[in-house]
Coordinates of C-alpha atoms in Angstrom, one line a residue:
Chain A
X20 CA -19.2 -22.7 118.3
X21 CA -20.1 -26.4 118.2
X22 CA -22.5 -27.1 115.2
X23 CA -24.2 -30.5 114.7
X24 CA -24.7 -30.1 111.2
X25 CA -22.9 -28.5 108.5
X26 CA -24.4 -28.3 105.2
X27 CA -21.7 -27.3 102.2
X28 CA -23.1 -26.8 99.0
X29 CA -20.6 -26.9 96.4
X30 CA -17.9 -29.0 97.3
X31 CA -15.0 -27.9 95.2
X32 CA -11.6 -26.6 96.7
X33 CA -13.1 -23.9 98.7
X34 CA -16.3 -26.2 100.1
X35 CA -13.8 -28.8 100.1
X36 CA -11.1 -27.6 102.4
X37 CA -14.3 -25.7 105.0
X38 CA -15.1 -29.7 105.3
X39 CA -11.8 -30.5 105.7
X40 CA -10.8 -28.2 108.4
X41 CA -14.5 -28.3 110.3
X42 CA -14.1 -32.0 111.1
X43 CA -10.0 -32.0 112.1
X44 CA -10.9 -28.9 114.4
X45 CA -14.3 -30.4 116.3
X46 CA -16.0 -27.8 114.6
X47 CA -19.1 -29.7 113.1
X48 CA -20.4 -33.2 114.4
X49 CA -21.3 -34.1 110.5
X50 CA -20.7 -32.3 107.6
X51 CA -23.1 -32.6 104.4
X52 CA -21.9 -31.5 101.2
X53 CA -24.4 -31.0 98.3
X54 CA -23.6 -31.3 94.7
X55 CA -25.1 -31.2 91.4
X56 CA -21.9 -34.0 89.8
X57 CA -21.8 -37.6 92.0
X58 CA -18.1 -37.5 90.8
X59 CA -17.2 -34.4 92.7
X60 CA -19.2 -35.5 96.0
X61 CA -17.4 -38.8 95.8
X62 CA -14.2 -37.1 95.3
X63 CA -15.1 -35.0 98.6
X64 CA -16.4 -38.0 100.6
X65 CA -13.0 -39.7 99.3
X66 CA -11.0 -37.1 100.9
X67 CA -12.8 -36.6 104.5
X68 CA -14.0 -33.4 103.2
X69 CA -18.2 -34.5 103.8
X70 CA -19.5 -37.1 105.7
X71 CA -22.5 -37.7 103.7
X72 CA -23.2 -36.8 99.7
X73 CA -26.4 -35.3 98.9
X74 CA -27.9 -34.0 95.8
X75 CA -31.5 -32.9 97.2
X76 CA -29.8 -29.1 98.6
X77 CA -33.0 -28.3 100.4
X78 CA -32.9 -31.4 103.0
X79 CA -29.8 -30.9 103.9
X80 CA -30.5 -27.3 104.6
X81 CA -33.9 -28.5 106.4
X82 CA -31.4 -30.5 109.1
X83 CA -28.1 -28.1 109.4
X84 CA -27.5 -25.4 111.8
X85 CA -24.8 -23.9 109.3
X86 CA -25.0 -23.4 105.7
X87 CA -22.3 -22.3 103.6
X88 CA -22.0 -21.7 100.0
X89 CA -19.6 -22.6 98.0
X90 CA -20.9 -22.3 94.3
X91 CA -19.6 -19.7 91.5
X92 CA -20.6 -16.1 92.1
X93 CA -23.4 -16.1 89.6
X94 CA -25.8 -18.7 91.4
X95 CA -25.4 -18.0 94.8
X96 CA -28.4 -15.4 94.9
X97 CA -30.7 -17.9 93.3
X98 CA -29.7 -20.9 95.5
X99 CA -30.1 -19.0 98.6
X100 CA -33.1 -17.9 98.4
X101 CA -34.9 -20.8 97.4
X102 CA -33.7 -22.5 100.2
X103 CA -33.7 -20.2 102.6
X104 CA -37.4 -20.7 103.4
X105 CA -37.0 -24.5 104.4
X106 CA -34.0 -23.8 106.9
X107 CA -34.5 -24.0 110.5
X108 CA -35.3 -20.9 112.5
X109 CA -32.1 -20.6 114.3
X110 CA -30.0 -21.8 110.8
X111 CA -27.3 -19.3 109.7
X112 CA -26.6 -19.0 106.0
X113 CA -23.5 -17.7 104.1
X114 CA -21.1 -18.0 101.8
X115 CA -17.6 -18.0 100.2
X116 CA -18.1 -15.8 97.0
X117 CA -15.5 -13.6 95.6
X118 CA -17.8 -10.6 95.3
X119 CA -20.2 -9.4 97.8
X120 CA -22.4 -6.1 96.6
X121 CA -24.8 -8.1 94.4
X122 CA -24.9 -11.7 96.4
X123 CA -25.4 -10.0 99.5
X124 CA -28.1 -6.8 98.0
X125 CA -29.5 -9.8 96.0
X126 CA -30.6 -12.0 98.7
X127 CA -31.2 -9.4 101.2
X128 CA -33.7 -7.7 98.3
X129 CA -35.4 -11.5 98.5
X130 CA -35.2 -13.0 101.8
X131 CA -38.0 -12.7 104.3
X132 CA -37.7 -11.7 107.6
X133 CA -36.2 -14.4 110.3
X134 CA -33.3 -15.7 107.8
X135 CA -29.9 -15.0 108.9
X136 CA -28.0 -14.3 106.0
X137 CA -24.5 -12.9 106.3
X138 CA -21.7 -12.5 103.1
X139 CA -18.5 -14.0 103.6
X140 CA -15.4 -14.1 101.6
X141 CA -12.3 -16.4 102.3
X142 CA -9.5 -14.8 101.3
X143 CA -8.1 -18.1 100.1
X144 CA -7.8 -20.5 97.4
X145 CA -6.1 -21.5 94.3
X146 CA -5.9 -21.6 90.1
X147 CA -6.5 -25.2 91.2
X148 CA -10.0 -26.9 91.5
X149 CA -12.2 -29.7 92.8
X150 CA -12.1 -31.2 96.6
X151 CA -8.8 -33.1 95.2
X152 CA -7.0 -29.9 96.1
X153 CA -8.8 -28.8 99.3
X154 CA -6.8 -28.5 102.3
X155 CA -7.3 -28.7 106.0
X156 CA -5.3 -25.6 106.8
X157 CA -6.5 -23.4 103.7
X158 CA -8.1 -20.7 105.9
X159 CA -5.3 -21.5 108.9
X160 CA -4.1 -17.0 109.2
X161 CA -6.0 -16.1 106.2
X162 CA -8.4 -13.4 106.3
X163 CA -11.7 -13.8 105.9
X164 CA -13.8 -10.6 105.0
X165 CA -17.5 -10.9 106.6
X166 CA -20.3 -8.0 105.4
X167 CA -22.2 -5.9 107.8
X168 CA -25.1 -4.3 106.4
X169 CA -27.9 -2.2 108.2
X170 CA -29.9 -5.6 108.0
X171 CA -27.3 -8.0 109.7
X172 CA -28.1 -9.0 113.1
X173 CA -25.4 -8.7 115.7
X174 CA -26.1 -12.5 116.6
X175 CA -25.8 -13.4 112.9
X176 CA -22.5 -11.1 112.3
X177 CA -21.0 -12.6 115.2
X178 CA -22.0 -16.1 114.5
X179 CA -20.2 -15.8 111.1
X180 CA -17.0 -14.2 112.7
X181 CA -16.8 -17.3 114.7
X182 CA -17.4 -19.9 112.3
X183 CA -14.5 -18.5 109.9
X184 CA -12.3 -18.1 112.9
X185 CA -13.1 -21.7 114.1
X186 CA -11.9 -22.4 110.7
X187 CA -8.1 -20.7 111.3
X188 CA -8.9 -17.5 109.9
X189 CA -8.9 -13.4 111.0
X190 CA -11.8 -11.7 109.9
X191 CA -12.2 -8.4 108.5
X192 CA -15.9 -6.7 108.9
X193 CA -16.8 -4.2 105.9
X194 CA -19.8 -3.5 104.0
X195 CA -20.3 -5.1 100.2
X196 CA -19.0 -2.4 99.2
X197 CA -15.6 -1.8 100.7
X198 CA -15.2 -5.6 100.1
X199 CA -15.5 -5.2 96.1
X200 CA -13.6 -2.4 95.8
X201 CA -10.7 -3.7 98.2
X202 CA -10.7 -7.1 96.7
X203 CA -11.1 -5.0 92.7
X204 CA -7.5 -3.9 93.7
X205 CA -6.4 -7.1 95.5
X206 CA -7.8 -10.4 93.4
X207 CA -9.8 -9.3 90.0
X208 CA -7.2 -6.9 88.7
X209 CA -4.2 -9.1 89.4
X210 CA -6.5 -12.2 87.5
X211 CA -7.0 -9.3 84.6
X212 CA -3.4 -8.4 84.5
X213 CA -2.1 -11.6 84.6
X214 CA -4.5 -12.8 82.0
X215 CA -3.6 -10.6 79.7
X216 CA 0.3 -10.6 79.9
X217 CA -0.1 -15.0 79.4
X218 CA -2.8 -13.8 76.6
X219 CA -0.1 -12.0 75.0
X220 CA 2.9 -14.8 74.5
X221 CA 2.9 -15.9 71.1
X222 CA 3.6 -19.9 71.4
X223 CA 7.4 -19.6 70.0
X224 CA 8.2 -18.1 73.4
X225 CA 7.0 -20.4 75.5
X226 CA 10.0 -22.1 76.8
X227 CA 11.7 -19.0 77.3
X228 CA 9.1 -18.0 79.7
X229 CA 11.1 -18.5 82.9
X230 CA 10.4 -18.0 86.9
X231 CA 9.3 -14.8 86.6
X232 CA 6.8 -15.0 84.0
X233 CA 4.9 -17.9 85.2
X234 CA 4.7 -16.4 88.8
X235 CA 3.2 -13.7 87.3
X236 CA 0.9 -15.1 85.1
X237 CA -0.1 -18.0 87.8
X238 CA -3.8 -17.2 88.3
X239 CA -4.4 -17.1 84.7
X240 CA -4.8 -20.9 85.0
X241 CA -8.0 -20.3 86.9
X242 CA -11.1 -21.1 85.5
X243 CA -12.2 -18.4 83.0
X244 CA -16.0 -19.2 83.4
X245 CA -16.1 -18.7 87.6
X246 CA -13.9 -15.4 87.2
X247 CA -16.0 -14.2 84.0
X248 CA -18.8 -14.2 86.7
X249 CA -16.9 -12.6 89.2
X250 CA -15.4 -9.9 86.6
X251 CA -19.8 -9.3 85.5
X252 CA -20.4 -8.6 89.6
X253 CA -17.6 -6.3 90.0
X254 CA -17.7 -4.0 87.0
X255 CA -17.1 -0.6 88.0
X256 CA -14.7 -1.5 91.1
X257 CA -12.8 -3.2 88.3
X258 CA -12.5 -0.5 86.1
X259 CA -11.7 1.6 88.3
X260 CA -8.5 -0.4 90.1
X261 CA -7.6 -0.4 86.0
X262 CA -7.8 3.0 85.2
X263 CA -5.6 3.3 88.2
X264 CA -2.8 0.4 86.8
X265 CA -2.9 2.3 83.9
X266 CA -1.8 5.6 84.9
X267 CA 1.3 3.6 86.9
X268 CA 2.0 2.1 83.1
X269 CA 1.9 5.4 81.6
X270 CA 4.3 6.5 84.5
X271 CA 6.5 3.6 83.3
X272 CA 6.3 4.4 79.5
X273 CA 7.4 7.6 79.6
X274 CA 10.2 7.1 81.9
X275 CA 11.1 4.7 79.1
X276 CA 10.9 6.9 76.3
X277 CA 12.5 9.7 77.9
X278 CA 15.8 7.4 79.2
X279 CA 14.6 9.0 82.4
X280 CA 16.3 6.6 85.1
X281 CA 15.3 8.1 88.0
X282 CA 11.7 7.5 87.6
X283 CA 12.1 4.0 86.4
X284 CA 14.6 3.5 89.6
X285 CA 12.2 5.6 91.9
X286 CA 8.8 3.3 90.6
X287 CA 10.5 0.2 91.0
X288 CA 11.6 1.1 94.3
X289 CA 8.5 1.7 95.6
X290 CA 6.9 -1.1 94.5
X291 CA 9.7 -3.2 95.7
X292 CA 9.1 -1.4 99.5
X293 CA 5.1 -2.4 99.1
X294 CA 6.1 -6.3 97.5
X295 CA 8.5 -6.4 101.0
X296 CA 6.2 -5.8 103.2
X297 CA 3.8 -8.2 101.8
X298 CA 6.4 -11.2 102.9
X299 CA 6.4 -14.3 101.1
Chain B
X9 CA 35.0 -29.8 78.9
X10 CA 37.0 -29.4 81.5
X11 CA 38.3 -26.5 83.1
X12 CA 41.3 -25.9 85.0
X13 CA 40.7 -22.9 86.2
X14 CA 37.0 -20.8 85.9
X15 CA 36.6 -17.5 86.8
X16 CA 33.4 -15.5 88.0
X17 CA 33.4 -11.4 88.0
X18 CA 30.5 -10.8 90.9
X19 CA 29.1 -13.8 93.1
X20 CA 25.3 -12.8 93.7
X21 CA 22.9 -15.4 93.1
X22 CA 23.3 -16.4 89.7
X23 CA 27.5 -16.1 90.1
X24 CA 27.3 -18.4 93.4
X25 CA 25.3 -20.9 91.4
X26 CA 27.0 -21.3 88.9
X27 CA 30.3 -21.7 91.0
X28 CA 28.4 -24.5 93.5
X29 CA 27.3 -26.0 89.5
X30 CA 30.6 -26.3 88.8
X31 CA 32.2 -27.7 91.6
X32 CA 29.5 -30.1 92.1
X33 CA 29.3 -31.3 88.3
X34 CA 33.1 -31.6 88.0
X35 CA 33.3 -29.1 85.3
X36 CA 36.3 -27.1 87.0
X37 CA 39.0 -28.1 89.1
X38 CA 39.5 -24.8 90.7
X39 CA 37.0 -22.2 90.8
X40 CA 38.0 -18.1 91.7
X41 CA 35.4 -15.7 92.9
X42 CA 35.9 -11.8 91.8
X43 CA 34.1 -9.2 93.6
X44 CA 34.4 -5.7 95.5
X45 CA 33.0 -6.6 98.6
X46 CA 35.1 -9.0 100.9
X47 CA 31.1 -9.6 102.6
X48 CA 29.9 -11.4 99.5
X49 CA 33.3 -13.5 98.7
X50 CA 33.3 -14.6 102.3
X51 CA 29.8 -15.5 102.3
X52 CA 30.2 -17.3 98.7
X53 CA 33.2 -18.9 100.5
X54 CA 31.2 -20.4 103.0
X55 CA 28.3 -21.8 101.1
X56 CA 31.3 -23.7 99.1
X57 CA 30.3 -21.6 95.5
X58 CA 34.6 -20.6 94.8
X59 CA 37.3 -22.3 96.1
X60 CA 39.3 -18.9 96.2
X61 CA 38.5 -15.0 96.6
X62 CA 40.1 -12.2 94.9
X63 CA 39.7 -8.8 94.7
X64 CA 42.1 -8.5 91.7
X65 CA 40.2 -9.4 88.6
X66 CA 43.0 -8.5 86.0
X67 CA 45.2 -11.6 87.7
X68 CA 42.3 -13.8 88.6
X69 CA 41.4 -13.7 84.4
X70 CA 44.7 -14.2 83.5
X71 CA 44.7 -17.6 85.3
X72 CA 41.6 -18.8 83.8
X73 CA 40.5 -20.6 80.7
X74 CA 36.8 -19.5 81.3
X75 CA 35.6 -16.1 82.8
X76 CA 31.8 -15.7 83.4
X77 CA 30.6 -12.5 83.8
X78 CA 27.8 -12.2 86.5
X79 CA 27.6 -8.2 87.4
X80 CA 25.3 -5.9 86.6
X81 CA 24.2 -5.4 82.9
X82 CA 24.8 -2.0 83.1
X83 CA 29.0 -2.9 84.1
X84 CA 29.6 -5.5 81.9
X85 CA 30.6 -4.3 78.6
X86 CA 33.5 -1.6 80.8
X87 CA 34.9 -5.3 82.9
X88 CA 34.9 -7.3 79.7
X89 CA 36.8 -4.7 77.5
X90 CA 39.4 -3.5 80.6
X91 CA 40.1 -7.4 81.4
X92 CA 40.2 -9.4 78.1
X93 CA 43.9 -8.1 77.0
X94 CA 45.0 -9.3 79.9
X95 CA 43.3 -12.9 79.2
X96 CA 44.6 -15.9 77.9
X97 CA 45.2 -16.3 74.3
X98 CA 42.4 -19.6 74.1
X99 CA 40.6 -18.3 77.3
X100 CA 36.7 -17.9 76.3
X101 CA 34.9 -15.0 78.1
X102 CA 31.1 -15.3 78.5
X103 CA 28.5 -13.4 81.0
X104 CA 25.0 -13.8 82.4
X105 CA 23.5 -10.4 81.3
X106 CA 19.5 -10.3 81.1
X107 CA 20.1 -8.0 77.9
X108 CA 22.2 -9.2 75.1
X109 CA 22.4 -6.3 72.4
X110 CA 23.9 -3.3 74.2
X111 CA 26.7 -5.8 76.1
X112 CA 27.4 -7.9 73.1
X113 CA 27.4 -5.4 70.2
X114 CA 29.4 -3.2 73.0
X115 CA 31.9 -5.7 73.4
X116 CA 32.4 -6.6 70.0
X117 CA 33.2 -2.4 69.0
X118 CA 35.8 -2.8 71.3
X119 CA 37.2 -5.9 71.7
X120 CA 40.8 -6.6 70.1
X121 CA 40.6 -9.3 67.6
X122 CA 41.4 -13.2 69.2
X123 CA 39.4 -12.8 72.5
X124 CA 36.3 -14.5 72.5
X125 CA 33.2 -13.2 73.8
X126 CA 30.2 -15.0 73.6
X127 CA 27.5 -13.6 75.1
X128 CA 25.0 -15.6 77.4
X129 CA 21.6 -15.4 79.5
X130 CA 20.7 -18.0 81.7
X131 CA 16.8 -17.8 82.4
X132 CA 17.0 -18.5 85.8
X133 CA 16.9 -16.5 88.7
X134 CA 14.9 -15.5 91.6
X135 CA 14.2 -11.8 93.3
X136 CA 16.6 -12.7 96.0
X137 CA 20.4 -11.9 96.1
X138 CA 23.4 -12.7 97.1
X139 CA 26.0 -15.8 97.5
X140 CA 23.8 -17.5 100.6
X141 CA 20.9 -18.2 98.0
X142 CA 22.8 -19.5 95.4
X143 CA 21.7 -23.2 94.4
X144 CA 23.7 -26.1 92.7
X145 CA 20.7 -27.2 90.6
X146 CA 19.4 -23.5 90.2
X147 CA 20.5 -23.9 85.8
X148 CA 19.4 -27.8 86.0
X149 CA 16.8 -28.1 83.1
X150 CA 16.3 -23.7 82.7
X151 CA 17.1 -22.0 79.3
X152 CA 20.2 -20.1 78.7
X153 CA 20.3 -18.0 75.9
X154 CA 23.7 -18.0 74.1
X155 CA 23.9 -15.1 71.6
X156 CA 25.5 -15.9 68.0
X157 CA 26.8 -12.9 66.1
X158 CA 29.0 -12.4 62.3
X159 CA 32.0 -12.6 64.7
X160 CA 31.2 -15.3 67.0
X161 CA 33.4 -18.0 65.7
X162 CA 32.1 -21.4 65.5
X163 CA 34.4 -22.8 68.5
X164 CA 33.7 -20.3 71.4
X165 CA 30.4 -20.7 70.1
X166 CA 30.2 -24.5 70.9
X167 CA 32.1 -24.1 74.2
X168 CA 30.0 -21.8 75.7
X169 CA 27.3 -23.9 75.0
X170 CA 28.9 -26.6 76.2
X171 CA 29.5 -25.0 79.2
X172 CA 26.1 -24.4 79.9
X173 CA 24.9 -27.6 78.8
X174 CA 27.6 -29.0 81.8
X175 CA 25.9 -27.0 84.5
X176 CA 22.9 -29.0 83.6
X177 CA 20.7 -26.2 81.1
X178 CA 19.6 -26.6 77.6
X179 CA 20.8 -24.0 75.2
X180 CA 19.2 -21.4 72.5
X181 CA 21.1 -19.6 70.0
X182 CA 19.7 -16.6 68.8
X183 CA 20.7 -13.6 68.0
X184 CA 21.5 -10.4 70.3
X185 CA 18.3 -8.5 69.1
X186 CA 16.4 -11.7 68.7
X187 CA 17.5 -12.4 72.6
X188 CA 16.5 -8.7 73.9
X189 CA 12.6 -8.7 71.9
X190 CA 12.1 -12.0 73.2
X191 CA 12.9 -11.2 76.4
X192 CA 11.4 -8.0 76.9
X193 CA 8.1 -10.0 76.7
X194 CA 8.4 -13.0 78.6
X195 CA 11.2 -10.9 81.2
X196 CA 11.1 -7.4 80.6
X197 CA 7.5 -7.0 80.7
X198 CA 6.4 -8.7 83.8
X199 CA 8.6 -7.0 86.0
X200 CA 7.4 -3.9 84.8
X201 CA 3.7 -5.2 85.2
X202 CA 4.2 -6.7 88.5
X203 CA 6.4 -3.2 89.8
X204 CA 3.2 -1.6 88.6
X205 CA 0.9 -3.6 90.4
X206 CA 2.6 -3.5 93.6
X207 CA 3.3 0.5 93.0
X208 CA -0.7 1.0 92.9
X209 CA -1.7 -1.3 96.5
X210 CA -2.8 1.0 99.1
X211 CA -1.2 0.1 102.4
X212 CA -4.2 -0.2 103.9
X213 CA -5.1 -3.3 101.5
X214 CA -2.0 -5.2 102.2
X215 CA -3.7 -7.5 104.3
X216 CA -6.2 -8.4 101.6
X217 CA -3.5 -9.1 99.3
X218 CA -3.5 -13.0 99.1
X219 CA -1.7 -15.6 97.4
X220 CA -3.0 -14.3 93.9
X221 CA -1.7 -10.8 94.6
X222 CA 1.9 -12.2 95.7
X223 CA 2.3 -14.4 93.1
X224 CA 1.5 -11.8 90.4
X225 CA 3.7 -9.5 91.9
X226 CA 6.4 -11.6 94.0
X227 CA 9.2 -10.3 90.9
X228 CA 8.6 -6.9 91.9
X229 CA 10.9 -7.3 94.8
X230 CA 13.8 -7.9 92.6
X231 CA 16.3 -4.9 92.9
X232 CA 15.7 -1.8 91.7
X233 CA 18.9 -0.6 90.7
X234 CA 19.7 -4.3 88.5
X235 CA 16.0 -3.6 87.0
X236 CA 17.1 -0.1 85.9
X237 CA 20.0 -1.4 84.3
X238 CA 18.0 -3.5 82.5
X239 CA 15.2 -1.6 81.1
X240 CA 17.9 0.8 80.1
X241 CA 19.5 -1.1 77.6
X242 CA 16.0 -3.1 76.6
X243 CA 13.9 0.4 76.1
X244 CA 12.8 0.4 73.1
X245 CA 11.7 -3.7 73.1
X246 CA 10.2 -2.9 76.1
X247 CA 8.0 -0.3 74.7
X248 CA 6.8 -2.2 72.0
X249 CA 5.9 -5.5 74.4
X250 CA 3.9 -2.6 76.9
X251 CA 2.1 -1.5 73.8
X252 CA 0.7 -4.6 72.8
X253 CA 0.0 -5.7 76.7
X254 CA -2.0 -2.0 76.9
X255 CA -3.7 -3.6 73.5
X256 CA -5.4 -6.4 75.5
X257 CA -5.8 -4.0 78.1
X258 CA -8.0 -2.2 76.1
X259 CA -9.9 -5.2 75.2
X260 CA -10.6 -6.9 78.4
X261 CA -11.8 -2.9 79.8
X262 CA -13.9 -2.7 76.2
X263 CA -15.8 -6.1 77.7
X264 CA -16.4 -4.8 81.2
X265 CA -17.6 -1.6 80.3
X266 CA -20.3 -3.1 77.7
X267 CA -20.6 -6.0 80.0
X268 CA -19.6 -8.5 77.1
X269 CA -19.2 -11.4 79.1
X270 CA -18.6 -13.1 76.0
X271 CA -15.4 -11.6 74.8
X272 CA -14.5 -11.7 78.9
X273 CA -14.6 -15.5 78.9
X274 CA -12.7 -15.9 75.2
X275 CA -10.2 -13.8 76.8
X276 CA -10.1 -15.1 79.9
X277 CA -10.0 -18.6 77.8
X278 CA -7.1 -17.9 76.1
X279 CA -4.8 -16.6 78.9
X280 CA -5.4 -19.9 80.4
X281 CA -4.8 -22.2 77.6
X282 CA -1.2 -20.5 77.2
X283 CA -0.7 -20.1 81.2
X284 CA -2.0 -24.2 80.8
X285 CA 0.4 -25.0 78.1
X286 CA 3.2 -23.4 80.4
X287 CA 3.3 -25.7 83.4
X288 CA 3.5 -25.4 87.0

């Protein structure tokens, strides 16, 4: 894959580091990052991330082979498809969001016929923000998941497989829909949990919050407004990943009340065998 | 203060560290490693944690002025009352027990009067074991609990907490039962949460589990049978930190099923203020 232009709109840690690792790996002969805040396009020029700061989105689309984007969950629909219609003929568009069903259904309900549109999701990032953080290697043997759907073109699909593997990542193919419930069980109900276990420390314990706790409670630092949006486009998937944690806790409680030490030894055990073969 | 001789029953992680501590501050000019398993003392030998390994507790007490306890919570109270008559008449005994009540208040029923007992917790730790992980700096500016009690008297008090503070940690006295509620939350709780978390992945998610889904659970690799042990003799505390977690469980699934994003985003808001406030 050699792209001449790559637009990124949105150039926090995510848009940020696809910038990054793009120019260090050849990938893209200029990279174009589009912002609404000077500040954070300065920041991104600052770091190498973009070659060139832009705030009018659709002429940078107009000129770039590649578009990804990198915005919260709940604008990508809406950004896509008005710009969809200036982009070159041959232009692919994705992007980076967290949840796929309604970006992807969204903009395939909207887009006319020609635009190659295909969902992506780096499976990557950080409770940390802004092009300050990106990295070069965020994507080096992380997976990416890219979305299939009846109306992706082979060309496109394998077009977007490239680019994230360019990039340093695997990619996984699924539909929307085995992407949010997968990632329901693997990203929003760890942010859930670990939101409400650091919503639930009264101040007086703070320094005796140790190791443990804060590795726990880590992604809780994330921005509450980006993962409120992803939370809204993931309901059910959510809910049901929950319900699920919440038998296990049940499992727990009464092995608690009943002194039953078995159990307790035989859950913690198993969950130790699945946290093993995770690695580091 | 300065110790002659100091004695550790069981050099894991926390026992090893606390012997490389010692040697490396100048706190003790002699330091004596007790265990079962000739594997561990060798290893906790090599890394330069004891200067001397012994399988024979009863002597290796008798020669010291301080004996730290480092075994499992659920063997503590049993070494402590076998070992202490056999201890010297100004020799303080102290441990490293993630629960406080059961080991102190068992202690104290059985202990002959004139052997001192202090209980302690240092908050540091890590789900790894064993003598080859053990670091000098692993207490350097982490919590230890020391426990105060009617029969603490006011000198063993001060030099455990001196002895603590020599290793390089700050130190908070608090009661036994103060200790155990406290840490049930900030302890207790997320390893049950993160054991639950881990218990519920699918294998065939585990390579969509990313950096968020490892952090939040990374603790659940601790061992099983120490966790046990400690949820044991923390039930009931433990129970009542799970019930107000499943509270806030309840809210944040109250706000996805009605789509509140509001209350999603105060929630959300909350966690990370407090996860904020906590540091990295």
């Amino acid at each position: 894959m050699d792209i001449d232009t790559l637009t990124i709109v949105g150039v926090g840690l995510i848009g940020g580091s696809i910038g990054l690792a793009a120019k260090r790996r050849g990938l893209a002969r200029r990279v174009i990052g589009v912002g609404r805040q000077r500040g954070t396009l300065d920041d991104a020029l600052a770091v190498g991330a973009i070659d060139i700061a832009c705030l009018d989105a659709a002429s940078a689309v107009h000129q770039s082979q590649v578009t990804v984007f990198c915005t919260p969950v709940d604008r990508i629909v809406e950004q896509v498809v008005a710009l969809a219609p200036g982009c070159r003929p041959d232009a692919l568009l994705t992007d980076a969001g967290s949840t796929k069903g309604t970006i992807v259904g969204g903009i395939e309900a909207k887009l006319c016929n020609g635009v190659a549109f295909v969902g992506s999701h780096p499976l990557a990032g950080s409770e940390k923000r802004g092009p300050l953080h990106a990295k070069e290697d965020l994507f080096q043997n992380r997976v990416t998941v890219v979305t299939r759907t009846p109306r992706t073109s082979d060309r496109a699909l394998e077009r977007t497989m490239e680019f994230w593997q360019a990039l340093g990542s695997r990619v996984r193919v699924m539909t929307p829909d085995e992407h949010d419930r997968a990632l329901a069980m693997t990203s929003h109900l760890p942010h859930l949990l670990a939101s409400a276990l650091a919503g639930v420390l009264p101040v007086e314990l703070y320094d005796l919050a140790a190791t443990g706790f804060r590795d726990t409670t880590r992604i809780a630092a994330g921005d509450p407004a980006l993962w409120t949006g992803i939370f809204a486009q993931n309901r059910q998937a959510v809910l049901d990943s929950l319900d699920l944690l919440q038998d296990r806790l049940t499992q727990f409680k009464q092995a608690l009340q009943t002194d039953d030490q078995s159990t307790l030894d035989s859950l913690l055990a198993e969950a130790k065998r699945t946290r093993d073969a995770l690695g580091s």
